[in-house]
Short mmCIF file of C-alpha atoms in Angstrom, two decimals:
data_model
loop_
_atom_site.label_atom_id
_atom_site.label_comp_id
_atom_site.label_asym_id
_atom_site.label_seq_id
_atom_site.Cartn_x
_atom_site.Cartn_y
_atom_site.Cartn_z
CA MET P 2 218.22 7.53 132.11
CA ASP P 3 215.23 6.75 134.42
CA PRO P 4 211.92 5.78 132.67
CA ASP P 5 210.11 9.37 133.73
CA ARG P 6 212.85 11.43 132.19
CA ALA P 7 212.75 9.31 129.13
CA LEU P 8 209.05 9.63 128.90
CA LEU P 9 209.29 13.58 129.12
CA VAL P 10 211.86 13.54 126.40
CA ALA P 11 209.61 11.42 124.28
CA CYS P 12 206.54 13.96 125.10
CA LEU P 13 208.69 17.24 124.11
CA ASP P 14 207.75 19.57 121.54
CA LEU P 15 211.20 20.88 120.99
CA THR P 16 210.55 24.44 120.17
CA SER P 17 212.41 27.30 118.11
CA LEU P 18 210.35 30.47 117.92
CA ALA P 19 212.81 33.22 117.74
CA GLU P 20 212.75 35.91 115.13
CA ASP P 21 216.49 35.64 113.90
CA GLU P 22 216.73 31.95 113.24
CA ASP P 23 218.44 30.86 110.10
CA GLY P 24 218.63 27.58 108.15
CA SER P 25 221.46 26.30 110.52
CA THR P 26 219.45 26.86 113.60
CA ILE P 27 216.61 24.66 112.16
CA GLU P 28 219.14 22.03 110.96
CA ALA P 29 220.48 21.93 114.60
CA LEU P 30 216.86 21.74 116.27
CA CYS P 31 215.88 18.72 113.89
CA GLU P 32 219.11 16.88 114.44
CA ARG P 33 218.58 17.19 118.29
CA ALA P 34 215.07 16.24 117.84
CA VAL P 35 215.82 12.80 116.00
CA HIS P 36 218.86 12.11 118.36
CA PRO P 37 218.40 13.93 121.67
CA VAL P 38 220.04 11.54 123.88
CA VAL P 39 223.51 9.96 123.31
CA GLY P 40 223.44 6.15 123.44
CA ARG P 41 219.79 6.00 123.07
CA PRO P 42 219.34 5.79 119.38
CA GLU P 43 215.51 4.70 119.87
CA LEU P 44 214.64 7.83 121.69
CA HIS P 45 213.24 10.85 119.94
CA VAL P 46 211.11 13.88 120.83
CA ALA P 47 207.49 14.11 119.56
CA ALA P 48 207.76 17.09 117.49
CA VAL P 49 209.55 20.21 116.76
CA CYS P 50 207.64 23.54 116.61
CA VAL P 51 208.74 26.26 114.48
CA TRP P 52 207.39 29.22 112.50
CA PRO P 53 205.58 28.53 109.19
CA ARG P 54 208.52 29.67 107.01
CA TRP P 55 210.54 26.75 108.36
CA ILE P 56 207.91 23.98 107.71
CA ALA P 57 209.33 22.80 104.43
CA THR P 58 212.91 22.97 105.88
CA ALA P 59 212.00 21.00 108.79
CA GLN P 60 210.10 18.21 106.88
CA ARG P 61 213.05 17.91 104.70
CA LEU P 62 215.36 17.53 107.39
CA LEU P 63 213.17 15.01 109.35
CA ASN P 64 212.19 13.14 106.30
CA GLY P 65 211.99 9.46 107.36
CA SER P 66 211.83 10.03 110.92
CA PRO P 67 208.66 9.76 113.32
CA VAL P 68 209.35 13.32 114.58
CA HIS P 69 206.46 15.39 113.51
CA VAL P 70 206.47 19.06 112.42
CA ALA P 71 204.24 21.63 114.29
CA ALA P 72 203.68 25.26 113.21
CA ALA P 73 202.92 28.09 115.36
CA THR P 74 200.40 29.65 113.19
CA GLY P 75 196.53 31.18 113.03
CA GLY P 76 197.46 34.48 114.27
CA PHE P 77 200.20 33.19 116.91
CA PRO P 78 200.89 34.48 119.39
CA VAL P 79 198.00 37.15 119.59
CA PRO P 80 194.93 36.18 117.48
CA ASP P 81 194.02 39.93 116.49
CA ALA P 82 194.03 39.73 112.85
CA PRO P 83 190.90 39.07 110.95
CA LEU P 84 189.72 35.56 111.34
CA GLY P 85 189.88 35.07 107.39
CA ASP P 86 193.56 35.79 107.46
CA ARG P 87 193.99 33.55 110.61
CA LEU P 88 192.37 30.58 108.82
CA HIS P 89 194.48 31.07 105.60
CA GLU P 90 197.54 31.06 107.53
CA ILE P 91 196.67 27.75 109.19
CA GLU P 92 195.56 26.30 105.76
CA ASP P 93 198.87 27.47 104.28
CA ALA P 94 200.80 25.77 107.09
CA VAL P 95 199.07 22.49 106.57
CA ALA P 96 199.62 22.79 102.63
CA ALA P 97 203.20 23.35 103.41
CA GLY P 98 203.59 20.24 105.11
CA ALA P 99 202.82 20.79 108.86
CA ASP P 100 201.76 17.66 110.43
CA GLU P 101 200.33 19.72 113.58
CA VAL P 102 199.21 23.46 114.13
CA ASP P 103 199.36 25.44 117.41
CA VAL P 104 196.90 28.15 117.22
CA PRO P 105 195.81 30.67 119.90
CA ILE P 106 192.20 30.90 120.89
CA ALA P 107 190.41 34.39 120.39
CA ARG P 108 190.05 34.64 124.23
CA PHE P 109 188.47 38.25 123.94
CA LEU P 110 185.37 36.26 122.57
CA LEU P 111 184.82 34.26 125.98
CA ASN P 112 181.53 36.48 126.44
CA GLU P 113 180.51 36.00 122.87
CA ARG P 114 179.94 32.31 122.91
CA ASP P 115 178.41 31.84 119.57
CA ALA P 116 181.25 33.77 117.91
CA LEU P 117 183.83 31.95 119.68
CA SER P 118 182.39 28.52 118.79
CA GLY P 119 182.25 29.64 115.18
CA GLU P 120 185.76 30.48 115.34
CA LEU P 121 186.78 27.42 116.93
CA SER P 122 184.71 25.30 114.44
CA ALA P 123 186.36 27.24 111.44
CA THR P 124 189.66 26.57 112.84
CA ARG P 125 189.13 22.73 113.02
CA ALA P 126 187.92 22.81 109.42
CA SER P 127 190.99 24.93 108.31
CA ALA P 128 193.47 22.37 110.22
CA GLY P 129 191.95 19.63 108.41
CA ASP P 130 193.73 16.22 109.17
CA ALA P 131 196.52 17.99 111.05
CA VAL P 132 196.56 17.78 114.96
CA TRP P 133 195.12 21.02 116.10
CA LYS P 134 196.37 22.44 119.48
CA ALA P 135 194.19 25.06 120.75
CA ILE P 136 196.18 27.65 123.00
CA VAL P 137 194.14 28.77 125.97
CA GLU P 138 196.82 31.52 127.15
CA THR P 139 196.30 30.52 130.89
CA GLY P 140 198.58 33.48 132.06
CA ALA P 141 196.21 36.05 130.60
CA VAL P 142 192.82 34.89 131.84
CA GLU P 143 191.32 33.76 135.35
CA LEU P 144 191.13 30.05 136.08
CA SER P 145 187.32 30.10 135.29
CA ALA P 146 188.01 31.39 131.88
CA VAL P 147 190.74 28.63 131.24
CA ARG P 148 188.00 26.01 132.03
CA ALA P 149 185.47 27.73 129.77
CA LEU P 150 188.00 28.19 126.79
CA ALA P 151 189.29 24.78 127.19
CA ASP P 152 185.60 23.37 127.11
CA ALA P 153 184.77 25.34 124.00
CA ALA P 154 187.85 24.02 122.35
CA ILE P 155 187.29 20.45 123.16
CA ALA P 156 183.82 21.03 121.97
CA ALA P 157 184.89 22.07 118.68
CA GLY P 158 187.31 19.23 118.11
CA ALA P 159 190.63 20.24 119.33
CA ASP P 160 193.17 17.52 119.47
CA PHE P 161 194.89 19.04 122.37
CA VAL P 162 194.37 22.00 124.55
CA LYS P 163 197.61 23.64 125.08
CA SER P 164 198.38 26.24 128.04
CA SER P 165 200.49 29.21 126.53
CA THR P 166 202.26 30.63 123.69
CA GLY P 167 205.28 31.55 125.80
CA LYS P 168 205.19 34.95 124.21
CA GLY P 169 204.62 38.00 126.38
CA VAL P 170 202.40 36.72 129.30
CA PRO P 171 203.09 34.34 132.29
CA GLY P 172 203.52 30.62 131.35
CA VAL P 173 201.57 27.69 132.75
CA SER P 174 201.10 27.53 136.54
CA PRO P 175 200.23 24.31 138.49
CA GLU P 176 196.83 25.55 139.39
CA ALA P 177 196.09 26.40 135.42
CA ALA P 178 197.64 22.83 134.37
CA ALA P 179 195.07 21.26 136.96
CA VAL P 180 192.24 23.05 135.45
CA LEU P 181 193.13 22.15 131.93
CA ALA P 182 193.85 18.35 132.86
CA GLU P 183 190.35 18.35 134.78
CA THR P 184 188.59 19.65 131.82
CA ILE P 185 189.83 16.96 129.60
CA ARG P 186 188.88 14.42 132.10
CA ASP P 187 185.45 15.73 132.23
CA GLY P 188 185.33 16.64 128.58
CA GLY P 189 183.73 13.41 127.17
CA ARG P 190 186.32 12.46 124.56
CA ARG P 191 190.15 12.01 124.52
CA THR P 192 191.81 15.08 124.20
CA GLY P 193 195.54 15.70 124.49
CA LEU P 194 197.13 18.27 126.89
CA LYS P 195 200.12 20.48 125.98
CA LEU P 196 201.79 22.49 128.88
CA SER P 197 204.32 25.53 127.89
CA GLY P 198 205.74 28.56 128.87
CA GLY P 199 208.47 28.70 131.41
CA ILE P 200 209.05 25.06 132.04
CA ARG P 201 212.91 24.80 132.17
CA GLY P 202 213.82 22.66 134.93
CA LEU P 203 213.62 19.05 135.80
CA GLY P 204 211.65 19.62 138.92
CA GLN P 205 208.98 21.65 137.21
CA ALA P 206 208.54 18.98 134.45
CA THR P 207 208.44 16.05 137.12
CA ASN P 208 205.98 18.02 139.20
CA HIS P 209 203.83 18.63 136.04
CA LEU P 210 203.94 14.94 135.12
CA ALA P 211 202.95 13.87 138.58
CA GLN P 212 200.11 16.26 138.72
CA ILE P 213 198.83 14.98 135.54
CA ARG P 214 198.97 11.31 136.43
CA ALA P 215 197.06 12.26 139.54
CA ILE P 216 194.22 13.73 137.48
CA LEU P 217 194.20 11.67 134.43
CA GLY P 218 195.73 8.27 135.33
CA ARG P 219 199.31 7.01 135.66
CA ASP P 220 199.43 5.63 132.07
CA TRP P 221 197.82 8.68 130.36
CA PRO P 222 200.86 10.79 129.76
CA ALA P 223 202.19 9.64 126.27
CA PRO P 224 203.26 11.46 123.03
CA SER P 225 199.78 10.91 121.64
CA THR P 226 198.31 12.73 124.67
CA PHE P 227 200.64 14.80 126.51
CA ARG P 228 203.19 17.40 125.47
CA ILE P 229 205.41 19.78 126.98
CA GLY P 230 206.52 22.66 124.76
CA ALA P 231 210.14 23.88 125.64
CA SER P 232 213.36 24.73 124.05
CA ALA P 233 215.76 24.57 127.32
CA LEU P 234 213.98 21.60 129.21
CA LEU P 235 215.68 19.02 126.97
CA ASP P 236 219.07 20.21 128.59
CA ALA P 237 217.80 19.44 132.09
CA LEU P 238 216.27 16.23 131.00
CA ILE P 239 219.63 14.68 129.98
CA ALA P 240 221.93 16.45 132.37
#
């Protein structure tokens, strides 16, 4: 396996967000996360991303491994529930053992900056010490709004800005990925980037990697700063 493929494996958030999963599905997911490549026992993905009901199961299965458990929460995928309910979801996920939380931004507040800032600050507080990935949903807004939402998330203390939920709207485009990377570059502090939504092929992944390196620097992509959220991509990387 060449170094770029190995890097992409290490930066994967291996995702299972179907509605019909059972314990065996999560067990297989976690086994694959820890041992994704035959003959490379040192190589593992960055995290598994699951619904909150599977956090405890994933933590038990991954106990002792370096793979994190990320939860899709806080109103995921559409943040239309009352803010208090969404914040409780995040707090419950962290209490259940989530290392990371993937939370959609209430993009309908884009023109109400104070309200948006307040929601994002409350999200940061509810996430506590967990890694907070703020989801912009780039396929649902114009590129100018992508930058504005990412700027607001960075200002509120997001650890990552994430492109997409992968649910119901188009995934990340190269143009949107570039805007997110440029916003991070100009954001004044080190913030990670997670790309997701329709990234299934090796060519897509390597093109995104080259794009991110061109904007943020060749050594910038690493599991602490760069993720790709996908389920099918791993097959392409190890084929």
